[in-house]
XYZ file of C-alpha atoms in Angstrom:
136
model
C 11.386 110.317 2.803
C 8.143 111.892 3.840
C 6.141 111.181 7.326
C 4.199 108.384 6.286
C 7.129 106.457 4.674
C 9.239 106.571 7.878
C 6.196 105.599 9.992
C 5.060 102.875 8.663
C 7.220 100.329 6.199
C 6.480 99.436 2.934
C 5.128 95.878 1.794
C 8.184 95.675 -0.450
C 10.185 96.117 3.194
C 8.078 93.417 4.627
C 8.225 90.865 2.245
C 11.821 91.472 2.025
C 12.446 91.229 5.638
C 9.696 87.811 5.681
C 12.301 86.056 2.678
C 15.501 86.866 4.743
C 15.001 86.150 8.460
C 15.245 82.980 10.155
C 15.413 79.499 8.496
C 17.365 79.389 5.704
C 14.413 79.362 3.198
C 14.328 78.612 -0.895
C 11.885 80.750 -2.244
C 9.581 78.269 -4.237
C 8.431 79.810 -7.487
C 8.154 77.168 -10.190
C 6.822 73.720 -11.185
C 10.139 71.939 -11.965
C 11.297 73.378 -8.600
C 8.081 71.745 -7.073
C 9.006 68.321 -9.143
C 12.464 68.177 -7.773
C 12.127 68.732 -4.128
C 9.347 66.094 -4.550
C 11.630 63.507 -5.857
C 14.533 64.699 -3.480
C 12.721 63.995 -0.589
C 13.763 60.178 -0.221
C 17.152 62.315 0.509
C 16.107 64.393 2.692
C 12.374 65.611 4.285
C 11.266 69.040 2.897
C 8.712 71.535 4.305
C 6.803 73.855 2.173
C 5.759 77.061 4.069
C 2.552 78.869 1.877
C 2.745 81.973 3.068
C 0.518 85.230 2.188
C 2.973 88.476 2.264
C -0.054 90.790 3.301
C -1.732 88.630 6.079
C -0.320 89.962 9.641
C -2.227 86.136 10.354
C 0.726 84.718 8.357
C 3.648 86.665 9.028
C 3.215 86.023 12.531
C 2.753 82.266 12.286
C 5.843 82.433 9.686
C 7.513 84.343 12.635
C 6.857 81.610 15.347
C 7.662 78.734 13.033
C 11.269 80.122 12.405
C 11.623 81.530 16.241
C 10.554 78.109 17.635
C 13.066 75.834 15.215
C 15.268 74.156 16.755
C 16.991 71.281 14.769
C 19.973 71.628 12.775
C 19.890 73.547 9.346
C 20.889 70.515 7.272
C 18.500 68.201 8.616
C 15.794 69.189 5.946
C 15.093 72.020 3.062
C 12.991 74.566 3.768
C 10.701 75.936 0.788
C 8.686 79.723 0.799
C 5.903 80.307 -1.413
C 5.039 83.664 -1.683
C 1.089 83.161 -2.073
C 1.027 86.648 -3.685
C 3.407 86.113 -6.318
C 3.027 82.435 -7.158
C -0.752 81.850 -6.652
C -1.178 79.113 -9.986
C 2.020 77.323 -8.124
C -0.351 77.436 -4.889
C -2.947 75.440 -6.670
C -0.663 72.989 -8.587
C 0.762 71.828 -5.337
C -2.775 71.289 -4.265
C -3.539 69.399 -7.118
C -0.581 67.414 -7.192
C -0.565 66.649 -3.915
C -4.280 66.372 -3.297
C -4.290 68.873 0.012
C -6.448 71.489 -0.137
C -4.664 74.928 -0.328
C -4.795 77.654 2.796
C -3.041 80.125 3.977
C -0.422 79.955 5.683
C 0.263 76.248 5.212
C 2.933 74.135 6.103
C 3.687 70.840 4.519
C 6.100 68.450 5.323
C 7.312 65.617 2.344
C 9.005 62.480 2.977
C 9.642 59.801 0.975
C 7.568 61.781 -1.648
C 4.668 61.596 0.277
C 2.920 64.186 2.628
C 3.084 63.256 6.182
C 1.584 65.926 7.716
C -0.238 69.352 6.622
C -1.447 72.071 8.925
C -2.610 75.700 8.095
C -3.031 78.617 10.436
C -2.417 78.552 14.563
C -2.320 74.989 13.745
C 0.905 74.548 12.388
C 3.673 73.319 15.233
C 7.192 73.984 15.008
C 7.625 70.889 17.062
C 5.244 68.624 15.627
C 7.387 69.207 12.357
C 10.898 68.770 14.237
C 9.447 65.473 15.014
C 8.963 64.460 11.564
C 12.393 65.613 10.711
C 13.992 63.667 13.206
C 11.838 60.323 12.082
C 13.405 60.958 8.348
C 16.682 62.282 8.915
């Protein structure tokens, strides 16, 4: 490996490390994938986390969300969306869910509806651990 490779990681190292760390996240990457965790939600709540692999903005926020959970695993499904990789899947969640898209996002489903959306050094770990607990 050269200088520059040891120096600074690669954005295939980062987005790696973002999909593997903390909560134990789905990676969101289709429609039908969108459909069911809609529908599954009278189950159990689900939180979508839009997140951008190359904004430091988002990788930190992702960072403090996961860092600052402290519920059980099994009390609700976590969902990733790569932003990057899945950008048409970014705007068919705003359209079917009429929020307007941003980056990062986090939106929490119960009951197939939203009850709460919040973007940037907005979004509260503990404002969505109370929504959890009111569904679970």
């Amino acid at each position: 490996m050269g200088l520059l490779d040891k120096l600074f990681k690669s954005q295939r190292e980062i987005e790696k490390k973002d999909h593997n760390e903390g909560l134990p996240w789905q990676l969101l990457d289709s429609e039908d994938q969108l459909n069911n965790l809609i529908s599954n939600s009278k189950k159990k709540v689900k939180v979508i986390f839009k997140h951008s692999t190359r904004c430091g903005i988002s990788r930190m926020v992702l960072k403090n969300f996961e860092s600052g959970y402290t519920l059980d695993e099994d009390q609700a499904s976590f969902y990733l969306l790569d932003l990057l990789n899945h950008r048409e899947l970014s705007n068919t969640i705003a359209s079917k869910l009429n929020v307007m898209h941003q980056s990062p996002q986090v939106i929490v489903i119960d009951n197939e509806e939203i009850v709460h959306t919040d973007s940037h050094h907005g979004i509260d770990i503990k404002r969505v651990e109370q929504l959890i607990k009111k569904g679970a």
